[in-house]
Short mmCIF file of C-alpha atoms in Angstrom, two decimals:
data_model
loop_
_atom_site.label_atom_id
_atom_site.label_comp_id
_atom_site.label_asym_id
_atom_site.label_seq_id
_atom_site.Cartn_x
_atom_site.Cartn_y
_atom_site.Cartn_z
CA MET A 371 -18.51 -38.67 133.97
CA ASP A 372 -15.45 -40.11 132.24
CA ALA A 373 -14.32 -43.19 134.19
CA THR A 374 -10.75 -42.01 134.07
CA ALA A 375 -11.79 -38.79 135.84
CA GLU A 376 -13.43 -40.51 138.81
CA PRO A 377 -11.49 -40.35 142.03
CA SER A 378 -10.51 -43.59 143.86
CA LEU A 379 -10.69 -44.13 147.60
CA TYR A 380 -8.93 -46.84 149.64
CA PRO A 381 -8.33 -47.40 153.33
CA LEU A 382 -5.06 -45.82 154.41
CA HIS A 383 -3.72 -48.95 156.08
CA ARG A 384 -4.01 -50.78 152.76
CA CYS A 385 -1.64 -48.31 151.08
CA LYS A 386 2.14 -47.85 151.00
CA THR A 387 4.09 -44.83 149.75
CA LEU A 388 7.04 -45.75 147.54
CA HIS A 389 9.80 -43.25 146.63
CA LEU A 390 11.31 -44.71 143.47
CA VAL A 391 14.84 -43.69 142.53
CA ARG A 392 16.94 -44.61 139.50
CA HIS A 393 20.66 -44.72 140.26
CA ALA A 394 22.85 -41.76 139.36
CA GLN A 395 25.01 -41.72 136.24
CA GLY A 396 27.32 -44.74 136.01
CA ILE A 397 30.34 -45.28 133.81
CA HIS A 398 28.28 -47.69 131.68
CA ASN A 399 25.80 -44.87 130.88
CA VAL A 400 28.57 -42.73 129.51
CA GLU A 401 30.25 -45.46 127.45
CA GLY A 402 26.94 -46.90 126.31
CA ASP A 403 25.86 -43.50 124.97
CA LYS A 404 29.01 -43.37 122.88
CA ASN A 405 28.75 -46.90 121.60
CA HIS A 406 26.00 -49.39 122.50
CA ASP A 407 28.39 -52.27 122.03
CA ALA A 408 30.24 -51.03 125.11
CA TYR A 409 27.54 -52.65 127.23
CA LEU A 410 29.09 -55.99 126.28
CA SER A 411 32.46 -55.05 127.74
CA PHE A 412 33.66 -56.57 131.02
CA ASP A 413 35.50 -53.28 131.58
CA LEU A 414 32.05 -52.10 132.78
CA PHE A 415 31.48 -55.02 135.20
CA ASP A 416 29.28 -53.86 138.08
CA ALA A 417 29.63 -50.24 136.95
CA GLN A 418 30.36 -47.55 139.55
CA LEU A 419 29.12 -43.94 139.59
CA THR A 420 30.94 -41.22 137.62
CA PRO A 421 31.98 -37.93 139.27
CA LEU A 422 28.88 -36.37 137.64
CA GLY A 423 26.82 -39.19 139.13
CA TRP A 424 28.03 -38.24 142.60
CA LYS A 425 27.00 -34.65 141.95
CA GLN A 426 23.58 -35.90 141.03
CA VAL A 427 23.51 -37.85 144.34
CA ASP A 428 24.44 -34.72 146.29
CA ASN A 429 21.66 -32.75 144.57
CA LEU A 430 19.02 -35.36 145.31
CA ARG A 431 20.23 -35.61 148.91
CA ASN A 432 19.77 -31.90 149.29
CA HIS A 433 16.28 -32.15 147.85
CA VAL A 434 15.04 -35.00 150.10
CA GLN A 435 16.38 -33.14 153.13
CA ALA A 436 14.88 -29.80 152.12
CA CYS A 437 11.40 -31.25 151.48
CA GLY A 438 11.46 -33.34 154.69
CA LEU A 439 11.38 -36.66 152.92
CA SER A 440 14.52 -37.92 154.57
CA LYS A 441 12.76 -37.91 157.98
CA LYS A 442 9.76 -39.89 156.71
CA ILE A 443 11.51 -42.93 155.18
CA ASP A 444 10.96 -46.14 157.19
CA LEU A 445 13.18 -48.37 154.98
CA VAL A 446 15.55 -48.13 152.01
CA ILE A 447 15.47 -51.08 149.59
CA VAL A 448 18.35 -51.22 147.15
CA SER A 449 19.37 -53.34 144.22
CA PRO A 450 22.62 -55.14 145.16
CA LEU A 451 24.82 -53.50 142.55
CA LEU A 452 27.59 -51.00 143.15
CA ARG A 453 25.94 -48.03 141.45
CA THR A 454 22.62 -48.44 143.21
CA MET A 455 24.17 -48.96 146.64
CA GLN A 456 26.37 -45.88 146.14
CA THR A 457 23.35 -43.89 145.17
CA ALA A 458 21.20 -45.15 148.02
CA VAL A 459 23.69 -44.48 150.83
CA GLY A 460 24.66 -41.11 149.29
CA VAL A 461 21.04 -39.92 149.16
CA PHE A 462 19.44 -41.51 152.23
CA GLY A 463 22.41 -42.34 154.48
CA GLY A 464 23.81 -40.46 157.45
CA GLU A 465 26.43 -37.76 157.36
CA ALA A 466 30.08 -38.27 156.44
CA PHE A 467 31.84 -40.36 159.07
CA THR A 468 33.87 -38.46 161.69
CA ASP A 469 35.70 -39.58 164.78
CA GLY A 470 33.37 -40.08 167.69
CA ILE A 471 30.46 -41.52 165.65
CA SER A 472 29.82 -45.03 166.86
CA ALA A 473 27.15 -46.01 164.31
CA PRO A 474 28.16 -48.62 161.70
CA LEU A 475 29.29 -47.41 158.32
CA LEU A 476 26.90 -47.60 155.39
CA MET A 477 29.79 -47.14 153.01
CA LYS A 478 33.55 -47.16 153.56
CA GLU A 479 35.81 -44.48 152.15
CA ASN A 480 36.61 -44.39 148.42
CA VAL A 481 34.32 -47.28 147.42
CA GLY A 482 34.36 -47.73 143.68
CA ASN A 483 37.28 -45.28 143.32
CA SER A 484 34.77 -42.58 144.23
CA ASP A 485 37.10 -40.38 146.31
CA ARG A 486 34.24 -39.99 148.73
CA HIS A 487 34.34 -39.95 152.49
CA ALA A 488 32.92 -42.85 154.46
CA ILE A 489 29.16 -42.53 155.15
CA SER A 490 27.70 -43.25 158.59
CA SER A 491 24.35 -44.95 159.30
CA LEU A 492 23.73 -42.51 162.17
CA ASN A 493 20.07 -41.31 162.10
CA SER A 494 19.41 -43.06 158.83
CA PRO A 495 16.69 -45.63 158.10
CA PRO A 496 17.66 -49.33 157.71
CA PHE A 497 18.97 -50.42 154.33
CA ILE A 498 18.26 -53.84 152.83
CA ALA A 499 19.52 -55.33 149.53
CA VAL A 500 16.95 -57.20 147.42
CA GLU A 501 17.68 -59.17 144.20
CA LEU A 502 14.12 -58.79 142.85
CA CYS A 503 14.68 -55.10 141.96
CA ARG A 504 17.82 -55.65 139.91
CA GLU A 505 18.25 -54.49 136.31
CA HIS A 506 17.69 -56.71 133.25
CA LEU A 507 19.64 -59.90 133.97
CA GLY A 508 22.22 -61.37 131.63
CA VAL A 509 24.62 -60.56 128.79
CA HIS A 510 25.62 -57.01 129.93
CA PRO A 511 28.50 -57.21 132.43
CA CYS A 512 27.55 -53.85 133.93
CA ASP A 513 24.43 -55.64 135.32
CA LYS A 514 26.36 -58.45 136.94
CA ARG A 515 27.01 -58.08 140.64
CA ARG A 516 30.02 -58.95 142.71
CA SER A 517 29.86 -61.58 145.39
CA ILE A 518 28.12 -60.58 148.65
CA SER A 519 31.28 -61.40 150.53
CA GLU A 520 32.96 -58.60 148.52
CA TYR A 521 30.18 -56.13 149.20
CA ARG A 522 29.79 -56.62 152.93
CA PRO A 523 33.15 -54.97 153.90
CA LEU A 524 32.38 -52.06 151.55
CA PHE A 525 28.81 -51.47 152.81
CA PRO A 526 28.83 -52.80 156.39
CA ALA A 527 25.44 -51.48 157.48
CA ILE A 528 23.46 -52.69 154.45
CA ASP A 529 21.53 -55.85 155.30
CA PHE A 530 22.34 -58.61 152.79
CA SER A 531 20.50 -61.36 154.65
CA LEU A 532 17.93 -61.82 151.85
CA MET A 533 20.61 -62.78 149.32
CA GLU A 534 20.13 -66.45 148.48
CA SER A 535 23.69 -66.97 147.25
CA ASP A 536 27.05 -65.34 147.65
CA ASP A 537 27.83 -65.42 143.92
CA ASP A 538 25.62 -63.98 141.25
CA ILE A 539 23.84 -67.06 139.94
CA LEU A 540 21.00 -65.03 138.28
CA TRP A 541 23.14 -63.38 135.60
CA LYS A 542 23.76 -65.47 132.50
CA PRO A 543 26.44 -64.52 129.91
CA ASN A 544 24.44 -65.59 126.86
CA VAL A 545 20.79 -65.02 127.85
CA ARG A 546 19.25 -61.57 128.37
CA GLU A 547 16.10 -61.39 130.45
CA LYS A 548 13.03 -60.53 128.33
CA ASN A 549 11.11 -57.35 128.93
CA GLU A 550 8.02 -59.26 130.07
CA GLU A 551 10.11 -61.26 132.47
CA VAL A 552 11.44 -58.06 134.03
CA ALA A 553 7.85 -56.81 134.37
CA ALA A 554 6.75 -60.08 136.02
CA ARG A 555 9.70 -59.89 138.44
CA GLY A 556 8.70 -56.30 139.21
CA LEU A 557 5.15 -57.36 140.07
CA LYS A 558 6.52 -60.10 142.28
CA PHE A 559 8.66 -57.49 144.01
CA LEU A 560 5.67 -55.20 144.61
CA LYS A 561 3.71 -58.14 146.03
CA TRP A 562 6.63 -58.95 148.34
CA LEU A 563 6.52 -55.40 149.68
CA TRP A 564 3.23 -56.28 151.37
CA THR A 565 5.09 -58.70 153.59
CA ARG A 566 6.89 -55.66 155.06
CA LYS A 567 5.41 -53.59 157.90
CA GLU A 568 7.02 -50.37 156.69
CA LYS A 569 4.62 -47.84 155.09
CA GLU A 570 7.02 -45.34 153.54
CA ILE A 571 9.80 -47.00 151.53
CA ALA A 572 12.57 -45.66 149.29
CA ILE A 573 13.59 -48.03 146.45
CA VAL A 574 16.84 -47.43 144.60
CA THR A 575 16.95 -49.44 141.42
CA HIS A 576 17.37 -49.25 137.62
CA SER A 577 15.88 -47.70 134.52
CA GLY A 578 14.81 -50.91 132.78
CA PHE A 579 13.37 -52.43 135.94
CA LEU A 580 11.31 -49.31 136.66
CA PHE A 581 10.12 -48.80 133.12
CA HIS A 582 8.88 -52.35 132.50
CA THR A 583 7.39 -52.73 135.96
CA LEU A 584 5.54 -49.41 135.97
CA SER A 585 4.33 -49.78 132.38
CA THR A 586 1.89 -52.42 133.60
CA PHE A 587 0.07 -49.77 135.63
CA GLY A 588 -2.08 -46.77 134.80
CA ASN A 589 -4.05 -48.25 131.83
CA GLY A 590 -7.33 -47.01 133.31
CA CYS A 591 -6.01 -43.52 134.05
CA HIS A 592 -5.89 -40.26 132.10
CA SER A 593 -3.09 -40.37 129.57
CA SER A 594 -1.08 -37.74 131.45
CA VAL A 595 -1.22 -39.83 134.60
CA LYS A 596 -0.19 -42.93 132.67
CA SER A 597 2.75 -40.92 131.31
CA GLU A 598 3.74 -39.79 134.83
CA ILE A 599 3.84 -43.40 135.92
CA SER A 600 5.58 -45.11 133.05
CA THR A 601 8.00 -42.80 131.26
CA HIS A 602 11.67 -43.64 131.52
CA PHE A 603 13.50 -42.32 134.61
CA ALA A 604 16.46 -39.97 134.25
CA ASN A 605 19.60 -40.67 136.26
CA CYS A 606 18.97 -39.98 139.98
CA GLU A 607 15.32 -39.06 139.31
CA LEU A 608 12.88 -39.62 142.17
CA ARG A 609 9.13 -40.23 141.79
CA SER A 610 6.81 -40.84 144.70
CA VAL A 611 3.81 -43.17 144.20
CA VAL A 612 1.22 -45.00 146.26
CA ILE A 613 0.50 -48.67 145.91
CA VAL A 614 -2.79 -50.12 147.13
CA ASP A 615 -3.55 -53.56 148.52
CA ARG A 616 -6.81 -54.36 146.74
CA GLY A 617 -6.48 -58.09 147.19
CA MET A 618 -6.13 -58.31 150.98
CA ILE A 619 -2.48 -59.43 150.66
CA SER A 620 -1.47 -57.64 153.81
CA SER A 621 -2.90 -58.38 157.23
CA ASP A 622 -1.92 -55.01 158.68
CA SER A 623 -4.57 -53.28 160.72
CA SER A 624 -5.08 -49.54 160.85
CA THR A 625 -3.10 -47.51 163.37
CA THR A 626 -5.39 -44.45 163.03
CA ASN A 627 -8.95 -45.86 162.76
CA TYR A 628 -11.06 -45.53 165.89
CA PRO A 629 -14.16 -47.68 166.56
CA GLY A 630 -16.40 -45.04 168.14
CA LYS A 631 -19.22 -45.73 170.65
CA ILE A 632 -16.80 -45.36 173.54
CA PRO A 633 -18.54 -45.05 175.96
CA GLN A 634 -21.58 -46.92 174.55
CA GLY A 635 -24.67 -44.92 173.67
CA LEU A 636 -27.53 -44.54 171.21
CA ASP A 637 -26.18 -43.30 167.89
CA LEU A 638 -28.52 -44.48 165.13
CA PRO A 639 -28.14 -42.10 162.16
CA SER A 640 -31.33 -40.29 161.21
CA ASP A 641 -31.40 -41.73 157.70
CA VAL A 642 -31.14 -45.29 159.07
CA ALA A 643 -33.81 -44.48 161.64
CA ASP A 644 -36.09 -43.36 158.81
CA GLU A 645 -35.56 -46.66 157.04
CA LYS A 646 -36.47 -48.56 160.16
CA ASN A 647 -39.45 -46.29 160.91
CA PRO A 648 -40.84 -45.08 157.56
CA ASP A 649 -43.96 -43.62 159.12
CA LYS A 650 -41.88 -41.19 161.17
CA GLY A 651 -39.58 -40.12 158.37
CA LEU A 652 -40.90 -36.56 158.31
CA SER A 653 -40.05 -35.86 161.94
CA LYS A 654 -36.30 -35.56 161.66
#
């Protein structure tokens, strides 16, 4: 049998389901398609979503609700840039804020000149911002973030506690992160996920980060599976994957396994009994 065709089997408690999302269309996507040099413009600093991007967000939100995914998510991890946070709260957040809702806001009204209503955190999973899943760092102003002190009033219910600095000290104006450095950061991010207890996680991030991280996987798979894993994401595309802890990184125990033999009793399997008593092997 072709090795690529052989199924794999792993204990369920050593797996996590990741729902990977690229942000919706941002103003930098539009301008960059017209002229690649536009990516160097500070007019695109921390680019926000376009009106079309928000339509893409609404369509994905409808999808995750229709397929039941919105009720399964334990945690939403988001890159701390405006376009990813807008996408994340628009897709996985609560309903539009109305009087009488006491839950904190995930996003205030009209953030990023979006002309969108405020979004409540009511009945939504927790949201946490993580620097490790940012886009390529450096040179392009669209990939530079604002200070966390600017973001907090705009996205009150997003947890920014993992941010190591208020200002963006990772982005350099003259040095662009190499592709292999992005891939290494992505693998570090995936390893970090095993420190989390959540099993079903949505991750809202960027095209370059996803492509270079995922391209390191699937080399032993059928070419079609490799393509499913590592092709570039479209704006607001969602792909669901499973990651497996093959190196005992996590110490989580199973919540569904059951030890058996309760109450105690004789339960030696017949094939094992035959091994122990070869002379009686024909009697089973």
